[in-house]
Short mmCIF file of C-alpha atoms in Angstrom, two decimals:
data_model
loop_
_atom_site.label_atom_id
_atom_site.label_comp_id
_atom_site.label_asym_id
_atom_site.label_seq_id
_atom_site.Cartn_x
_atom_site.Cartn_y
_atom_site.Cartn_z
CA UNK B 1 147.53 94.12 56.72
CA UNK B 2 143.82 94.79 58.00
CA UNK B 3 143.18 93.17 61.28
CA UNK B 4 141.26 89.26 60.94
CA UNK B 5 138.04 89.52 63.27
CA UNK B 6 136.57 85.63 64.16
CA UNK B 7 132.92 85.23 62.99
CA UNK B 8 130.33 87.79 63.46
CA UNK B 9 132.53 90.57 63.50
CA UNK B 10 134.08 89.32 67.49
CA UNK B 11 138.17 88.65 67.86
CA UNK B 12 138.80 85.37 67.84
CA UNK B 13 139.10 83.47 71.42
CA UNK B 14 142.05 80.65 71.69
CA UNK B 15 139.64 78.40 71.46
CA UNK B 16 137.22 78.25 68.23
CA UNK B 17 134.20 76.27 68.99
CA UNK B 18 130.92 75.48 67.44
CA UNK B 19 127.87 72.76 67.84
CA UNK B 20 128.56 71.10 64.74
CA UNK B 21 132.79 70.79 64.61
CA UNK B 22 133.36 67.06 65.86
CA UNK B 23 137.03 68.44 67.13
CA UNK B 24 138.35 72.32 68.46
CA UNK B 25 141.28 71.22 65.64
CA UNK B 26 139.19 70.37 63.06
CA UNK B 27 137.76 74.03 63.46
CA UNK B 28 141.26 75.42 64.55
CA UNK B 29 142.38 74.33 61.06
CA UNK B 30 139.15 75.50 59.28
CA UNK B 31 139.77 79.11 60.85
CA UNK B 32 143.82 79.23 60.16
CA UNK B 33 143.68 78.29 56.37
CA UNK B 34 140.55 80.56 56.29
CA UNK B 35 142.68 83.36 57.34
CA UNK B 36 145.41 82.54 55.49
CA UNK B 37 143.67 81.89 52.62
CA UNK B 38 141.75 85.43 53.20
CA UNK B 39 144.42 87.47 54.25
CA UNK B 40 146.41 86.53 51.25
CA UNK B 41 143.40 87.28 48.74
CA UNK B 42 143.15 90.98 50.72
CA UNK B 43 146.58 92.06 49.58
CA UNK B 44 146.61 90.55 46.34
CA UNK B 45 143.21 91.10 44.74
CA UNK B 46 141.23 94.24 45.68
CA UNK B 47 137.65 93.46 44.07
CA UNK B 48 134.31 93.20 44.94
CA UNK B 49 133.00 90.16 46.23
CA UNK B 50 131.09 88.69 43.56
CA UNK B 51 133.11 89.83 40.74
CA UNK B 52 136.24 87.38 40.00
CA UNK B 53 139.63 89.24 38.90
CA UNK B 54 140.56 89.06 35.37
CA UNK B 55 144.21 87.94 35.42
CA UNK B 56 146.45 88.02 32.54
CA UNK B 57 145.86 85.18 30.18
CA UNK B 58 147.95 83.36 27.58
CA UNK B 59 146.27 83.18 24.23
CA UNK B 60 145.71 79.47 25.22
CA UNK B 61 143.38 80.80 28.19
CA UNK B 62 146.20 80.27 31.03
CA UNK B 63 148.05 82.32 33.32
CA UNK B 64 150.77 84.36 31.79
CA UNK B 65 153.87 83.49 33.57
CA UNK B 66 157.82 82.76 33.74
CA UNK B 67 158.12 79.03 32.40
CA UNK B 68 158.54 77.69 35.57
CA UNK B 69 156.22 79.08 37.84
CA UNK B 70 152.81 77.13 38.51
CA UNK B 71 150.28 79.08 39.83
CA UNK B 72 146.43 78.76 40.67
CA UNK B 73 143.79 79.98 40.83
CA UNK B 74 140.19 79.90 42.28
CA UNK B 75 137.74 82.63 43.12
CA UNK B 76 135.94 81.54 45.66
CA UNK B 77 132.38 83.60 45.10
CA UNK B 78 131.74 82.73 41.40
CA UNK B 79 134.16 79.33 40.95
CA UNK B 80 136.26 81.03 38.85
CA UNK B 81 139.44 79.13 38.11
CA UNK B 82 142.58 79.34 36.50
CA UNK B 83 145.91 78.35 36.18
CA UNK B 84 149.80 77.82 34.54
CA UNK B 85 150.38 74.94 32.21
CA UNK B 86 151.80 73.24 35.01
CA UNK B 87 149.97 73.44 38.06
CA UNK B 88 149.55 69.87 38.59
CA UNK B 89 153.14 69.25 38.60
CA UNK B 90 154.31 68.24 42.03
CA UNK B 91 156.59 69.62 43.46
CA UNK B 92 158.54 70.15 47.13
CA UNK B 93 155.44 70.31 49.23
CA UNK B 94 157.74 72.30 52.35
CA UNK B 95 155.54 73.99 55.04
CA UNK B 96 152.85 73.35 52.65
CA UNK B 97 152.24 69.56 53.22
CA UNK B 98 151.71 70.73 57.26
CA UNK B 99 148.63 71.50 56.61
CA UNK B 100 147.84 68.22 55.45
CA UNK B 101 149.27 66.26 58.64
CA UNK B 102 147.49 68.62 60.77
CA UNK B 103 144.28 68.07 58.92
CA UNK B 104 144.71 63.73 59.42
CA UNK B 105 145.66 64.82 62.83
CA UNK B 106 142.86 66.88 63.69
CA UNK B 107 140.74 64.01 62.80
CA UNK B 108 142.19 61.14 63.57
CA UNK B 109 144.89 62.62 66.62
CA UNK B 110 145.26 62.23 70.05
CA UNK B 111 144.05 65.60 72.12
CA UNK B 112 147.84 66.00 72.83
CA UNK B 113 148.73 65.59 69.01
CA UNK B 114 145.86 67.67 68.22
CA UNK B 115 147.24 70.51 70.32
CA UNK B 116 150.64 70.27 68.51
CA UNK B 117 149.25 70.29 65.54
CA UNK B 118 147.76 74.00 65.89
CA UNK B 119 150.73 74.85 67.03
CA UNK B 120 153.12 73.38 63.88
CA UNK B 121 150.20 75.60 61.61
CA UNK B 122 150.81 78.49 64.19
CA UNK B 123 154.70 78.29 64.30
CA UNK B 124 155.59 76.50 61.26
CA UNK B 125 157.48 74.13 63.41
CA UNK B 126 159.23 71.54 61.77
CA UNK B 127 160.30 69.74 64.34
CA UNK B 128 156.35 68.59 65.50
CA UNK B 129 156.24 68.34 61.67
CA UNK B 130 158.56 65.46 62.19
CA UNK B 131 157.08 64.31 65.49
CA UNK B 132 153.65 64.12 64.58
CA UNK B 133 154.50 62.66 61.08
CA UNK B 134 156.80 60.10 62.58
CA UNK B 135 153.10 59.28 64.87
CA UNK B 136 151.16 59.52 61.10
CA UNK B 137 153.35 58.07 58.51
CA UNK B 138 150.30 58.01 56.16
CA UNK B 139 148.98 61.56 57.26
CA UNK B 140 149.74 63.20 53.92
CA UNK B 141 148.74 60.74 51.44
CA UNK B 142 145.51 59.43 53.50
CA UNK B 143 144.60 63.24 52.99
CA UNK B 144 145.29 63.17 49.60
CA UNK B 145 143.32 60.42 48.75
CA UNK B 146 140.56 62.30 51.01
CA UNK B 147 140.53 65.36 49.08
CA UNK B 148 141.39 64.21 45.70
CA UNK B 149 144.82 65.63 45.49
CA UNK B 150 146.41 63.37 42.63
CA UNK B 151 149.36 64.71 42.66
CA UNK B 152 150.26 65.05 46.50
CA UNK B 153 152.24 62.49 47.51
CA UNK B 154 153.94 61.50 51.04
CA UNK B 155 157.39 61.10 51.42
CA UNK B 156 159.54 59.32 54.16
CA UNK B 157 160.46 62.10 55.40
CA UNK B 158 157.46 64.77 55.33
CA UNK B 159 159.57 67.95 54.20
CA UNK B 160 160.45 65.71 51.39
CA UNK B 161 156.80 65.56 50.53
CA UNK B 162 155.59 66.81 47.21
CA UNK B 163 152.25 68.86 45.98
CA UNK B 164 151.21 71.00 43.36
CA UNK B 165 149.77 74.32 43.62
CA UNK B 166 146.37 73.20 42.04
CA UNK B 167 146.42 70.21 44.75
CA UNK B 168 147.05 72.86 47.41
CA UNK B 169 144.13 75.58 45.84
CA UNK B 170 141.77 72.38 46.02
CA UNK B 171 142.62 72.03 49.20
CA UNK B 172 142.31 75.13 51.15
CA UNK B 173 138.75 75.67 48.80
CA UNK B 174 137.65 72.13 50.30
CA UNK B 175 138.46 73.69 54.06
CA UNK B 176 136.53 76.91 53.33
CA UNK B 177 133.37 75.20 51.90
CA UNK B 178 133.78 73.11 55.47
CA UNK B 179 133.97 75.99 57.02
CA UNK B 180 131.14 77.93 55.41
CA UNK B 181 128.48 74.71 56.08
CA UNK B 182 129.97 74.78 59.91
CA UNK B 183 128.89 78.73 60.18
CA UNK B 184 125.70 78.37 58.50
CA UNK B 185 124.43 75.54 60.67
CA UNK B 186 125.60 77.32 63.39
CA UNK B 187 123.74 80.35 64.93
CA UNK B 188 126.06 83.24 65.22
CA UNK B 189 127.29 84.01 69.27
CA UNK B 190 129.82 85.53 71.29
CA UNK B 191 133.01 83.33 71.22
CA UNK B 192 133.46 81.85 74.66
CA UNK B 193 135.48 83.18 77.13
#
């Protein structure tokens, strides 16, 4: 996998800062699903940037795949989007829903809770999972209701926690279009040191 370089071409710092990020987790979080969300589309589509892939459609116009697999789909340049039948079905959210804890969290957290929270995205630790939902029993669904994720929904226990793949998709595109108006407004420097 090619190497991720931070903004403007420099490798990122430990910390990710910028004038117009209200927290260093708000913008840790921006940057990890970023790269996630980048990384992944390096490997699996190899196109040019402004031209969307043309996946393998149904005649109904969705996704051709096994019965039970939900996927989506959205190119990020053009708005392309596209998915199974049943992409809005929830299902076991897993290391999925982290991401939405550590979004409340980043907003709404204590610096200390903050910290563990880029470190449960880092690690995929489930036990701050459990810590920092046990803090935030309402982390998931208050950031469902924030992003419009109908069918994300919080469980007692946070691993028990259900999304969908579309909810998920709608997500991470939400976080990138944050992302994109945070590097625009802000004037591109060497990361601090």
């Amino acid at each position: 996998m090619p190497s991720l370089r931070g903004l403007c071409g420099h490798q990122p710092s430990r910390h990710f800062s910028t004038p117009a990020a209200s927290t260093t987790g708000q913008t840790r979080l921006k940057a990890v699903a970023t790269g996630l969300v980048f990384a992944t589309s390096l490997t699996v589509f190899a196109t040019t940037a402004t031209a969307a892939p043309q996946p393998k459609l149904n005649p109904q116009g969705e996704l051709d795949a096994p019965a039970r697999t939900a996927i989506s789909f959205t190119h990020t340049p053009t708005g392309y989007s596209v998915g199974t039948p049943n992409e809005n079905e929830a299902r076991p959210g897993l290391s999925i829903v982290k991401l939405y804890i550590a979004d409340y969290v980043f907003k709404h957290g204590t610096p200390e809770d903050k910290a563990k929270a880029t470190v449960m995205i880092q690690r995929s630790d489930d036990n701050i999972a459990s810590e920092l939902y046990s803090r935030y029993p309402d982390s998931i669904n208050a950031t469902a209701r924030a992003y419009g994720l109908n069918n994300t929904h919080g469980a007692p226990h946070w691993g028990n926690s259900t999304t969908s793949t579309r909810d998920t998709v709608t997500f991470l595109e939400a976080k990138k279009r944050e992302t994109r108006l945070i590097q625009s407004s802000s004037p591109c420097a060497p990361p601090h040191q």
